[in-house]
C-alpha cells in the first residue's frame, strides 16, 4: 500500500509539474491548453477500441458536435417508412435535447395524404355520378376496373383518364383468385390489361384482387408480372348497404396519413349511398387537412 501511495504522489507531482510547464509555454505563445491534452494517445485509442463505433464516431456521443448524420433512406424513391424502425426506436443519434420530429426523419411519414379508390366499374349510372362529384370538387381518385365492364363502357374509362384519375386492374370477371389455377389467374389479369390497353393505349401497373383475397400463389403471379397490389386502410362496406352517415363517420374518424379508402362505383343498388356520401366525406377530409392523391403518390 505504501508503494502505491508513493507512486500516486509521484504521479500527482509530475502532472502538476507538467501543467506548470505547459501553462508557461502556452503563455509564451499566447495560446491556452486544457488538462485534457495531457491524456495519452494510448488511453484514447483504448477508449475507442472498447466502445461501439458508428460511422467513425463513438456511439453514445451526446454533445452534438460529432453526432452521426441522419441515416440515408435507401427506399426514399419507393416512399417506404424505413427511417423509423418497426420497433419504434429512433435511428437519429444527435443532440438529445434537439427537437427531431418524425417529419424530419421522413417527410412522407405523417404527411396527410389520402387516396379515394373505387372498385368494380365503370358503368353509366354510379360511376358517372362519382366522376361528376370528383370533377366538381377538383379531386383525383383511383379506379380499379373490371374487364367486362371496360368492354361495355369504354367511353367512361376514357373519361376517367381524361379527367386525371388513375386506373388499376381488378380482374376480368371479379372471381376469387385463390380458387383459380395459376394460368387462370394470369388470364384474369391479362384479359383486363388487353381491354384497358385497347381503349387507353397502356396497361396499369397497380392491381387489386377482388375481395382483397390473396394467397401465396396470387402474390407470386403479381410479382412475376411486376404488379403492385393495393389494399386499403378504411373499408366503407358500401356494397353491404352502410348508411351515408355511418360511412362519413367512418371515413372522418378512421382515416390516417397515407390512407386508402375503399369504395365502389358499381356492384349493386347500395352504391347510391356512396354517391350521396362522397361530397360530404371529401369536405370532412379537407377540413382535417388531408390532400387528395392517387395511389401512385401513396407509399407502398
PDB file of C-alpha atoms in Angstrom:
ATOM      1  CA  UNK A   1       0.000   0.000   0.000  1.00  0.00           C
ATOM      2  CA  UNK A   2       2.845   2.354   0.871  1.00  0.00           C
ATOM      3  CA  UNK A   3       4.388   1.800  -2.558  1.00  0.00           C
ATOM      4  CA  UNK A   4       1.069   2.563  -4.252  1.00  0.00           C
ATOM      5  CA  UNK A   5       0.668   5.784  -2.280  1.00  0.00           C
ATOM      6  CA  UNK A   6       4.189   6.872  -3.160  1.00  0.00           C
ATOM      7  CA  UNK A   7       3.551   6.110  -6.822  1.00  0.00           C
ATOM      8  CA  UNK A   8       0.351   8.169  -6.765  1.00  0.00           C
ATOM      9  CA  UNK A   9       2.111  11.076  -5.068  1.00  0.00           C
ATOM     10  CA  UNK A  10       4.875  10.985  -7.661  1.00  0.00           C
ATOM     11  CA  UNK A  11       2.297  10.908 -10.438  1.00  0.00           C
ATOM     12  CA  UNK A  12       0.449  13.888  -8.943  1.00  0.00           C
ATOM     13  CA  UNK A  13       3.681  15.858  -8.652  1.00  0.00           C
ATOM     14  CA  UNK A  14       4.564  15.039 -12.263  1.00  0.00           C
ATOM     15  CA  UNK A  15       1.132  16.121 -13.502  1.00  0.00           C
ATOM     16  CA  UNK A  16       1.314  19.407 -11.578  1.00  0.00           C
ATOM     17  CA  UNK A  17       4.861  19.994 -12.840  1.00  0.00           C
ATOM     18  CA  UNK A  18       3.826  19.192 -16.432  1.00  0.00           C
ATOM     19  CA  UNK A  19       0.814  21.508 -16.136  1.00  0.00           C
ATOM     20  CA  UNK A  20       3.049  24.364 -14.986  1.00  0.00           C
ATOM     21  CA  UNK A  21       5.378  23.777 -17.934  1.00  0.00           C
ATOM     22  CA  UNK A  22       2.514  23.659 -20.400  1.00  0.00           C
ATOM     23  CA  UNK A  23       0.940  26.801 -18.908  1.00  0.00           C
ATOM     24  CA  UNK A  24       4.237  28.670 -19.111  1.00  0.00           C
ATOM     25  CA  UNK A  25       4.731  27.520 -22.692  1.00  0.00           C
ATOM     26  CA  UNK A  26       1.140  28.431 -23.577  1.00  0.00           C
ATOM     27  CA  UNK A  27       1.541  31.901 -22.117  1.00  0.00           C
ATOM     28  CA  UNK A  28       4.695  32.398 -24.152  1.00  0.00           C
ATOM     29  CA  UNK A  29       2.860  31.652 -27.407  1.00  0.00           C
ATOM     30  CA  UNK A  30      -0.392  33.404 -26.488  1.00  0.00           C
ATOM     31  CA  UNK A  31      -2.383  30.104 -26.513  1.00  0.00           C
ATOM     32  CA  UNK A  32      -4.135  28.097 -23.821  1.00  0.00           C
ATOM     33  CA  UNK A  33      -4.251  24.345 -23.333  1.00  0.00           C
ATOM     34  CA  UNK A  34      -6.517  22.282 -21.104  1.00  0.00           C
ATOM     35  CA  UNK A  35      -5.532  19.364 -18.953  1.00  0.00           C
ATOM     36  CA  UNK A  36      -7.331  17.042 -21.347  1.00  0.00           C
ATOM     37  CA  UNK A  37      -4.341  17.463 -23.671  1.00  0.00           C
ATOM     38  CA  UNK A  38      -2.239  15.615 -21.116  1.00  0.00           C
ATOM     39  CA  UNK A  39      -4.220  12.396 -21.593  1.00  0.00           C
ATOM     40  CA  UNK A  40      -2.027   9.973 -23.504  1.00  0.00           C
ATOM     41  CA  UNK A  41      -2.908   8.844 -27.027  1.00  0.00           C
ATOM     42  CA  UNK A  42      -2.704   5.274 -25.786  1.00  0.00           C
ATOM     43  CA  UNK A  43      -5.609   5.924 -23.392  1.00  0.00           C
ATOM     44  CA  UNK A  44      -7.678   7.479 -26.215  1.00  0.00           C
ATOM     45  CA  UNK A  45      -7.104   4.529 -28.519  1.00  0.00           C
ATOM     46  CA  UNK A  46      -8.072   2.124 -25.758  1.00  0.00           C
ATOM     47  CA  UNK A  47     -11.337   4.033 -25.199  1.00  0.00           C
ATOM     48  CA  UNK A  48     -12.313   3.840 -28.862  1.00  0.00           C
ATOM     49  CA  UNK A  49     -11.482   0.152 -29.110  1.00  0.00           C
ATOM     50  CA  UNK A  50     -13.721  -0.573 -26.139  1.00  0.00           C
ATOM     51  CA  UNK A  51     -16.798   1.284 -27.479  1.00  0.00           C
ATOM     52  CA  UNK A  52     -19.160   0.656 -30.358  1.00  0.00           C
ATOM     53  CA  UNK A  53     -18.243   2.905 -33.267  1.00  0.00           C
ATOM     54  CA  UNK A  54     -20.844   4.023 -35.802  1.00  0.00           C
ATOM     55  CA  UNK A  55     -19.803   5.970 -38.875  1.00  0.00           C
ATOM     56  CA  UNK A  56     -16.371   6.709 -37.406  1.00  0.00           C
ATOM     57  CA  UNK A  57     -17.883   8.305 -34.278  1.00  0.00           C
ATOM     58  CA  UNK A  58     -18.092   6.711 -30.858  1.00  0.00           C
ATOM     59  CA  UNK A  59     -21.726   5.747 -30.360  1.00  0.00           C
ATOM     60  CA  UNK A  60     -23.310   7.475 -27.435  1.00  0.00           C
ATOM     61  CA  UNK A  61     -21.802  10.895 -28.097  1.00  0.00           C
ATOM     62  CA  UNK A  62     -24.356  13.338 -26.740  1.00  0.00           C
ATOM     63  CA  UNK A  63     -22.626  16.698 -27.134  1.00  0.00           C
ATOM     64  CA  UNK A  64     -23.966  17.109 -30.662  1.00  0.00           C
ATOM     65  CA  UNK A  65     -20.628  18.227 -32.128  1.00  0.00           C
ATOM     66  CA  UNK A  66     -19.660  14.912 -33.712  1.00  0.00           C
ATOM     67  CA  UNK A  67     -23.128  13.332 -33.865  1.00  0.00           C
ATOM     68  CA  UNK A  68     -23.897  10.884 -36.657  1.00  0.00           C
ATOM     69  CA  UNK A  69     -25.778  12.134 -39.663  1.00  0.00           C
ATOM     70  CA  UNK A  70     -29.372  11.028 -40.061  1.00  0.00           C
ATOM     71  CA  UNK A  71     -29.134   7.696 -41.948  1.00  0.00           C
ATOM     72  CA  UNK A  72     -29.834   7.883 -45.657  1.00  0.00           C
ATOM     73  CA  UNK A  73     -33.218   6.452 -46.642  1.00  0.00           C
ATOM     74  CA  UNK A  74     -32.319   3.858 -49.264  1.00  0.00           C
ATOM     75  CA  UNK A  75     -36.013   3.347 -50.012  1.00  0.00           C
ATOM     76  CA  UNK A  76     -36.938   7.001 -50.384  1.00  0.00           C
ATOM     77  CA  UNK A  77     -37.881   6.661 -54.050  1.00  0.00           C
ATOM     78  CA  UNK A  78     -40.295   3.896 -53.146  1.00  0.00           C
ATOM     79  CA  UNK A  79     -41.803   6.005 -50.355  1.00  0.00           C
ATOM     80  CA  UNK A  80     -41.266   3.413 -47.634  1.00  0.00           C
ATOM     81  CA  UNK A  81     -41.027   4.302 -43.959  1.00  0.00           C
ATOM     82  CA  UNK A  82     -37.633   2.791 -43.119  1.00  0.00           C
ATOM     83  CA  UNK A  83     -36.390   5.875 -41.294  1.00  0.00           C
ATOM     84  CA  UNK A  84     -38.366   4.985 -38.163  1.00  0.00           C
ATOM     85  CA  UNK A  85     -37.811   1.332 -37.261  1.00  0.00           C
ATOM     86  CA  UNK A  86     -40.702  -1.044 -36.709  1.00  0.00           C
ATOM     87  CA  UNK A  87     -39.764  -1.395 -33.044  1.00  0.00           C
ATOM     88  CA  UNK A  88     -40.296   2.343 -32.584  1.00  0.00           C
ATOM     89  CA  UNK A  89     -36.628   3.134 -31.982  1.00  0.00           C
ATOM     90  CA  UNK A  90     -35.177   6.271 -33.464  1.00  0.00           C
ATOM     91  CA  UNK A  91     -32.007   5.880 -35.564  1.00  0.00           C
ATOM     92  CA  UNK A  92     -31.059   9.543 -35.062  1.00  0.00           C
ATOM     93  CA  UNK A  93     -28.006   9.874 -32.801  1.00  0.00           C
ATOM     94  CA  UNK A  94     -27.683  13.628 -32.461  1.00  0.00           C
ATOM     95  CA  UNK A  95     -28.145  16.072 -29.603  1.00  0.00           C
ATOM     96  CA  UNK A  96     -30.756  14.507 -27.272  1.00  0.00           C
ATOM     97  CA  UNK A  97     -32.078  17.985 -26.472  1.00  0.00           C
ATOM     98  CA  UNK A  98     -32.694  18.821 -30.125  1.00  0.00           C
ATOM     99  CA  UNK A  99     -36.314  18.536 -31.242  1.00  0.00           C
ATOM    100  CA  UNK A 100     -36.253  15.950 -34.043  1.00  0.00           C
ATOM    101  CA  UNK A 101     -39.729  15.103 -35.238  1.00  0.00           C
ATOM    102  CA  UNK A 102     -40.725  12.095 -37.328  1.00  0.00           C
ATOM    103  CA  UNK A 103     -41.387  14.510 -40.178  1.00  0.00           C
ATOM    104  CA  UNK A 104     -37.685  15.456 -40.051  1.00  0.00           C
ATOM    105  CA  UNK A 105     -36.638  11.832 -40.214  1.00  0.00           C
ATOM    106  CA  UNK A 106     -39.017  11.044 -43.048  1.00  0.00           C
ATOM    107  CA  UNK A 107     -41.064  13.904 -44.520  1.00  0.00           C
ATOM    108  CA  UNK A 108     -43.541  11.449 -46.048  1.00  0.00           C
ATOM    109  CA  UNK A 109     -44.290   9.575 -42.822  1.00  0.00           C
ATOM    110  CA  UNK A 110     -47.013  11.807 -41.427  1.00  0.00           C
ATOM    111  CA  UNK A 111     -47.994  13.808 -44.483  1.00  0.00           C
ATOM    112  CA  UNK A 112     -51.776  13.944 -44.531  1.00  0.00           C
ATOM    113  CA  UNK A 113     -52.454  12.390 -47.905  1.00  0.00           C
ATOM    114  CA  UNK A 114     -55.402  10.187 -48.723  1.00  0.00           C
ATOM    115  CA  UNK A 115     -56.381   8.174 -51.783  1.00  0.00           C
ATOM    116  CA  UNK A 116     -60.032   7.633 -52.677  1.00  0.00           C
ATOM    117  CA  UNK A 117     -60.445   4.345 -54.549  1.00  0.00           C
ATOM    118  CA  UNK A 118     -63.454   2.905 -56.361  1.00  0.00           C
ATOM    119  CA  UNK A 119     -63.822  -0.728 -57.452  1.00  0.00           C
ATOM    120  CA  UNK A 120     -65.865  -2.709 -59.980  1.00  0.00           C
ATOM    121  CA  UNK A 121     -66.761  -0.039 -62.578  1.00  0.00           C
ATOM    122  CA  UNK A 122     -67.149   1.519 -64.936  1.00  0.00           C
ATOM    123  CA  UNK A 123     -70.862   1.898 -65.521  1.00  0.00           C
ATOM    124  CA  UNK A 124     -73.119   4.682 -66.775  1.00  0.00           C
ATOM    125  CA  UNK A 125     -75.006   5.344 -63.547  1.00  0.00           C
ATOM    126  CA  UNK A 126     -72.940   5.397 -60.365  1.00  0.00           C
ATOM    127  CA  UNK A 127     -69.502   5.808 -61.962  1.00  0.00           C
ATOM    128  CA  UNK A 128     -70.579   8.844 -63.938  1.00  0.00           C
ATOM    129  CA  UNK A 129     -72.211  10.395 -60.850  1.00  0.00           C
ATOM    130  CA  UNK A 130     -68.998   9.837 -58.866  1.00  0.00           C
ATOM    131  CA  UNK A 131     -66.925  11.365 -61.670  1.00  0.00           C
ATOM    132  CA  UNK A 132     -69.190  14.408 -61.660  1.00  0.00           C
ATOM    133  CA  UNK A 133     -68.650  14.924 -57.919  1.00  0.00           C
ATOM    134  CA  UNK A 134     -64.886  14.453 -58.174  1.00  0.00           C
ATOM    135  CA  UNK A 135     -64.736  16.952 -61.014  1.00  0.00           C
ATOM    136  CA  UNK A 136     -66.789  19.477 -59.068  1.00  0.00           C
ATOM    137  CA  UNK A 137     -64.521  19.088 -56.016  1.00  0.00           C
ATOM    138  CA  UNK A 138     -61.305  19.098 -58.019  1.00  0.00           C
ATOM    139  CA  UNK A 139     -60.289  15.718 -56.572  1.00  0.00           C
ATOM    140  CA  UNK A 140     -58.388  12.942 -58.342  1.00  0.00           C
ATOM    141  CA  UNK A 141     -59.111   9.310 -57.445  1.00  0.00           C
ATOM    142  CA  UNK A 142     -58.116   5.784 -58.425  1.00  0.00           C
ATOM    143  CA  UNK A 143     -60.485   3.368 -60.163  1.00  0.00           C
ATOM    144  CA  UNK A 144     -59.877  -0.384 -60.129  1.00  0.00           C
ATOM    145  CA  UNK A 145     -61.828  -1.530 -63.147  1.00  0.00           C
ATOM    146  CA  UNK A 146     -63.248  -4.895 -64.161  1.00  0.00           C
ATOM    147  CA  UNK A 147     -62.520  -6.056 -67.710  1.00  0.00           C
ATOM    148  CA  UNK A 148     -66.085  -6.960 -68.631  1.00  0.00           C
ATOM    149  CA  UNK A 149     -67.253  -3.500 -67.544  1.00  0.00           C
ATOM    150  CA  UNK A 150     -64.489  -1.826 -69.540  1.00  0.00           C
ATOM    151  CA  UNK A 151     -65.681  -3.687 -72.633  1.00  0.00           C
ATOM    152  CA  UNK A 152     -69.233  -2.448 -72.037  1.00  0.00           C
ATOM    153  CA  UNK A 153     -68.332   1.168 -71.258  1.00  0.00           C
ATOM    154  CA  UNK A 154     -65.004   2.127 -72.844  1.00  0.00           C
ATOM    155  CA  UNK A 155     -66.055   5.770 -73.079  1.00  0.00           C
ATOM    156  CA  UNK A 156     -66.391   6.004 -69.273  1.00  0.00           C
ATOM    157  CA  UNK A 157     -62.923   4.531 -68.856  1.00  0.00           C
ATOM    158  CA  UNK A 158     -61.593   7.125 -71.269  1.00  0.00           C
ATOM    159  CA  UNK A 159     -63.325   9.869 -69.297  1.00  0.00           C
ATOM    160  CA  UNK A 160     -61.618   8.692 -66.102  1.00  0.00           C
ATOM    161  CA  UNK A 161     -58.189   9.177 -67.626  1.00  0.00           C
ATOM    162  CA  UNK A 162     -59.107  12.402 -69.399  1.00  0.00           C
ATOM    163  CA  UNK A 163     -60.103  13.877 -66.032  1.00  0.00           C
ATOM    164  CA  UNK A 164     -56.831  12.872 -64.371  1.00  0.00           C
ATOM    165  CA  UNK A 165     -57.787   9.737 -62.470  1.00  0.00           C
ATOM    166  CA  UNK A 166     -55.586   6.667 -62.075  1.00  0.00           C
ATOM    167  CA  UNK A 167     -56.591   3.244 -63.399  1.00  0.00           C
ATOM    168  CA  UNK A 168     -55.941  -0.128 -61.798  1.00  0.00           C
ATOM    169  CA  UNK A 169     -56.638  -3.714 -62.862  1.00  0.00           C
ATOM    170  CA  UNK A 170     -59.389  -5.508 -60.892  1.00  0.00           C
ATOM    171  CA  UNK A 171     -59.521  -8.706 -62.995  1.00  0.00           C
ATOM    172  CA  UNK A 172     -61.718  -9.644 -65.923  1.00  0.00           C
ATOM    173  CA  UNK A 173     -64.654 -11.299 -64.150  1.00  0.00           C
ATOM    174  CA  UNK A 174     -64.189 -10.451 -60.436  1.00  0.00           C
ATOM    175  CA  UNK A 175     -63.534 -14.005 -59.246  1.00  0.00           C
ATOM    176  CA  UNK A 176     -61.837 -15.013 -56.021  1.00  0.00           C
ATOM    177  CA  UNK A 177     -58.326 -15.621 -57.363  1.00  0.00           C
ATOM    178  CA  UNK A 178     -57.485 -18.019 -54.548  1.00  0.00           C
ATOM    179  CA  UNK A 179     -59.803 -20.575 -56.126  1.00  0.00           C
ATOM    180  CA  UNK A 180     -58.122 -20.418 -59.542  1.00  0.00           C
ATOM    181  CA  UNK A 181     -55.082 -22.067 -61.063  1.00  0.00           C
ATOM    182  CA  UNK A 182     -52.009 -20.044 -61.912  1.00  0.00           C
ATOM    183  CA  UNK A 183     -52.907 -19.947 -65.599  1.00  0.00           C
ATOM    184  CA  UNK A 184     -56.438 -18.791 -64.764  1.00  0.00           C
ATOM    185  CA  UNK A 185     -55.109 -16.007 -62.533  1.00  0.00           C
ATOM    186  CA  UNK A 186     -52.825 -14.834 -65.322  1.00  0.00           C
ATOM    187  CA  UNK A 187     -55.748 -14.916 -67.743  1.00  0.00           C
ATOM    188  CA  UNK A 188     -57.912 -12.792 -65.422  1.00  0.00           C
ATOM    189  CA  UNK A 189     -55.195 -10.152 -65.275  1.00  0.00           C
ATOM    190  CA  UNK A 190     -54.105 -10.228 -68.912  1.00  0.00           C
ATOM    191  CA  UNK A 191     -57.635 -10.066 -70.333  1.00  0.00           C
ATOM    192  CA  UNK A 192     -58.305  -6.927 -68.313  1.00  0.00           C
ATOM    193  CA  UNK A 193     -54.968  -5.490 -69.408  1.00  0.00           C
ATOM    194  CA  UNK A 194     -55.938  -6.056 -73.021  1.00  0.00           C
ATOM    195  CA  UNK A 195     -59.345  -4.418 -72.545  1.00  0.00           C
ATOM    196  CA  UNK A 196     -57.768  -1.371 -70.921  1.00  0.00           C
ATOM    197  CA  UNK A 197     -54.964  -1.115 -73.472  1.00  0.00           C
ATOM    198  CA  UNK A 198     -57.415  -1.244 -76.351  1.00  0.00           C
ATOM    199  CA  UNK A 199     -59.100   1.889 -75.002  1.00  0.00           C
ATOM    200  CA  UNK A 200     -56.234   3.798 -73.412  1.00  0.00           C
ATOM    201  CA  UNK A 201     -53.141   2.512 -75.169  1.00  0.00           C
ATOM    202  CA  UNK A 202     -51.421   1.373 -71.954  1.00  0.00           C
ATOM    203  CA  UNK A 203     -51.772  -1.197 -69.194  1.00  0.00           C
ATOM    204  CA  UNK A 204     -51.859  -0.318 -65.477  1.00  0.00           C
ATOM    205  CA  UNK A 205     -49.103  -1.205 -63.040  1.00  0.00           C
ATOM    206  CA  UNK A 206     -51.394  -1.397 -59.989  1.00  0.00           C
ATOM    207  CA  UNK A 207     -53.761  -4.221 -59.142  1.00  0.00           C
ATOM    208  CA  UNK A 208     -56.384  -5.013 -56.541  1.00  0.00           C
ATOM    209  CA  UNK A 209     -57.623  -8.554 -56.023  1.00  0.00           C
ATOM    210  CA  UNK A 210     -61.399  -8.996 -55.823  1.00  0.00           C
ATOM    211  CA  UNK A 211     -62.449  -9.043 -52.152  1.00  0.00           C
ATOM    212  CA  UNK A 212     -58.800  -8.315 -51.302  1.00  0.00           C
ATOM    213  CA  UNK A 213     -58.415 -12.108 -51.343  1.00  0.00           C
ATOM    214  CA  UNK A 214     -54.764 -13.083 -51.645  1.00  0.00           C
ATOM    215  CA  UNK A 215     -52.679 -16.228 -51.443  1.00  0.00           C
ATOM    216  CA  UNK A 216     -49.020 -17.027 -51.947  1.00  0.00           C
ATOM    217  CA  UNK A 217     -49.845 -18.214 -55.455  1.00  0.00           C
ATOM    218  CA  UNK A 218     -51.611 -14.956 -56.300  1.00  0.00           C
ATOM    219  CA  UNK A 219     -48.771 -12.863 -54.909  1.00  0.00           C
ATOM    220  CA  UNK A 220     -46.211 -14.858 -56.870  1.00  0.00           C
ATOM    221  CA  UNK A 221     -48.094 -14.146 -60.101  1.00  0.00           C
ATOM    222  CA  UNK A 222     -48.251 -10.437 -59.296  1.00  0.00           C
ATOM    223  CA  UNK A 223     -44.541 -10.394 -58.537  1.00  0.00           C
ATOM    224  CA  UNK A 224     -43.718 -12.180 -61.779  1.00  0.00           C
ATOM    225  CA  UNK A 225     -45.754  -9.609 -63.703  1.00  0.00           C
ATOM    226  CA  UNK A 226     -44.334  -6.644 -61.750  1.00  0.00           C
ATOM    227  CA  UNK A 227     -47.693  -5.564 -60.338  1.00  0.00           C
ATOM    228  CA  UNK A 228     -48.200  -3.674 -57.118  1.00  0.00           C
ATOM    229  CA  UNK A 229     -51.116  -4.989 -55.105  1.00  0.00           C
ATOM    230  CA  UNK A 230     -53.122  -2.215 -53.458  1.00  0.00           C
ATOM    231  CA  UNK A 231     -55.140  -2.881 -50.343  1.00  0.00           C
ATOM    232  CA  UNK A 232     -56.934  -0.319 -48.181  1.00  0.00           C
ATOM    233  CA  UNK A 233     -56.915   1.187 -44.707  1.00  0.00           C
ATOM    234  CA  UNK A 234     -60.606   2.137 -44.476  1.00  0.00           C
ATOM    235  CA  UNK A 235     -63.350  -0.193 -45.713  1.00  0.00           C
ATOM    236  CA  UNK A 236     -66.659   1.648 -46.055  1.00  0.00           C
ATOM    237  CA  UNK A 237     -68.549  -1.593 -46.782  1.00  0.00           C
ATOM    238  CA  UNK A 238     -70.716   0.437 -49.124  1.00  0.00           C
ATOM    239  CA  UNK A 239     -71.624  -2.717 -51.028  1.00  0.00           C
ATOM    240  CA  UNK A 240     -73.340  -4.036 -47.890  1.00  0.00           C
ATOM    241  CA  UNK A 241     -75.641  -1.036 -47.532  1.00  0.00           C
ATOM    242  CA  UNK A 242     -73.754   1.020 -44.930  1.00  0.00           C
ATOM    243  CA  UNK A 243     -75.664   4.248 -44.378  1.00  0.00           C
ATOM    244  CA  UNK A 244     -74.441   7.629 -45.591  1.00  0.00           C
ATOM    245  CA  UNK A 245     -73.940   8.925 -42.042  1.00  0.00           C
ATOM    246  CA  UNK A 246     -72.080   5.802 -40.888  1.00  0.00           C
ATOM    247  CA  UNK A 247     -69.735   5.940 -43.870  1.00  0.00           C
ATOM    248  CA  UNK A 248     -68.980   9.606 -43.281  1.00  0.00           C
ATOM    249  CA  UNK A 249     -68.271   8.948 -39.616  1.00  0.00           C
ATOM    250  CA  UNK A 250     -66.041   6.010 -40.501  1.00  0.00           C
ATOM    251  CA  UNK A 251     -64.028   7.985 -43.041  1.00  0.00           C
ATOM    252  CA  UNK A 252     -63.729  11.031 -40.796  1.00  0.00           C
ATOM    253  CA  UNK A 253     -62.638   9.056 -37.727  1.00  0.00           C
ATOM    254  CA  UNK A 254     -60.525   6.247 -39.213  1.00  0.00           C
ATOM    255  CA  UNK A 255     -58.557   7.941 -41.992  1.00  0.00           C
ATOM    256  CA  UNK A 256     -54.864   8.344 -41.168  1.00  0.00           C
ATOM    257  CA  UNK A 257     -51.987   9.882 -43.158  1.00  0.00           C
ATOM    258  CA  UNK A 258     -51.364   7.953 -46.393  1.00  0.00           C
ATOM    259  CA  UNK A 259     -54.775   6.325 -46.004  1.00  0.00           C
ATOM    260  CA  UNK A 260     -56.542   4.393 -48.744  1.00  0.00           C
ATOM    261  CA  UNK A 261     -60.340   4.403 -48.677  1.00  0.00           C
ATOM    262  CA  UNK A 262     -62.229   1.528 -50.307  1.00  0.00           C
ATOM    263  CA  UNK A 263     -65.469   2.339 -52.102  1.00  0.00           C
ATOM    264  CA  UNK A 264     -67.287   1.068 -55.193  1.00  0.00           C
ATOM    265  CA  UNK A 265     -68.635   2.703 -58.329  1.00  0.00           C
ATOM    266  CA  UNK A 266     -70.666  -0.311 -59.458  1.00  0.00           C
ATOM    267  CA  UNK A 267     -71.973  -3.537 -57.985  1.00  0.00           C
ATOM    268  CA  UNK A 268     -75.468  -3.122 -56.615  1.00  0.00           C
ATOM    269  CA  UNK A 269     -78.228  -0.759 -55.572  1.00  0.00           C
ATOM    270  CA  UNK A 270     -76.452   0.229 -52.322  1.00  0.00           C
ATOM    271  CA  UNK A 271     -73.793   2.177 -54.228  1.00  0.00           C
ATOM    272  CA  UNK A 272     -76.239   5.089 -54.342  1.00  0.00           C
ATOM    273  CA  UNK A 273     -75.219   5.671 -50.702  1.00  0.00           C
ATOM    274  CA  UNK A 274     -71.621   6.133 -51.847  1.00  0.00           C
ATOM    275  CA  UNK A 275     -72.750   8.752 -54.352  1.00  0.00           C
ATOM    276  CA  UNK A 276     -74.776  10.586 -51.701  1.00  0.00           C
ATOM    277  CA  UNK A 277     -71.968  10.380 -49.124  1.00  0.00           C
ATOM    278  CA  UNK A 278     -68.984  11.307 -51.288  1.00  0.00           C
ATOM    279  CA  UNK A 279     -69.231  15.102 -51.411  1.00  0.00           C
ATOM    280  CA  UNK A 280     -69.621  15.406 -47.637  1.00  0.00           C
ATOM    281  CA  UNK A 281     -66.790  12.978 -46.958  1.00  0.00           C
ATOM    282  CA  UNK A 282     -64.469  14.984 -49.215  1.00  0.00           C
ATOM    283  CA  UNK A 283     -65.374  18.127 -47.276  1.00  0.00           C
ATOM    284  CA  UNK A 284     -64.744  16.364 -43.963  1.00  0.00           C
ATOM    285  CA  UNK A 285     -61.283  15.199 -45.011  1.00  0.00           C
ATOM    286  CA  UNK A 286     -60.385  18.590 -46.454  1.00  0.00           C
ATOM    287  CA  UNK A 287     -61.345  20.256 -43.162  1.00  0.00           C
ATOM    288  CA  UNK A 288     -58.977  17.859 -41.373  1.00  0.00           C
ATOM    289  CA  UNK A 289     -56.141  18.957 -43.648  1.00  0.00           C
ATOM    290  CA  UNK A 290     -55.930  15.974 -45.984  1.00  0.00           C
ATOM    291  CA  UNK A 291     -54.631  16.261 -49.531  1.00  0.00           C
ATOM    292  CA  UNK A 292     -56.298  14.007 -52.101  1.00  0.00           C
ATOM    293  CA  UNK A 293     -53.903  11.968 -54.233  1.00  0.00           C
ATOM    294  CA  UNK A 294     -53.896   8.908 -56.464  1.00  0.00           C
ATOM    295  CA  UNK A 295     -52.323   5.605 -55.448  1.00  0.00           C
ATOM    296  CA  UNK A 296     -49.042   6.331 -57.201  1.00  0.00           C
ATOM    297  CA  UNK A 297     -48.453   9.016 -54.544  1.00  0.00           C
ATOM    298  CA  UNK A 298     -49.096   6.696 -51.592  1.00  0.00           C
ATOM    299  CA  UNK A 299     -46.072   4.779 -50.219  1.00  0.00           C
ATOM    300  CA  UNK A 300     -46.127   1.013 -50.690  1.00  0.00           C
TER     301      UNK A 300
END
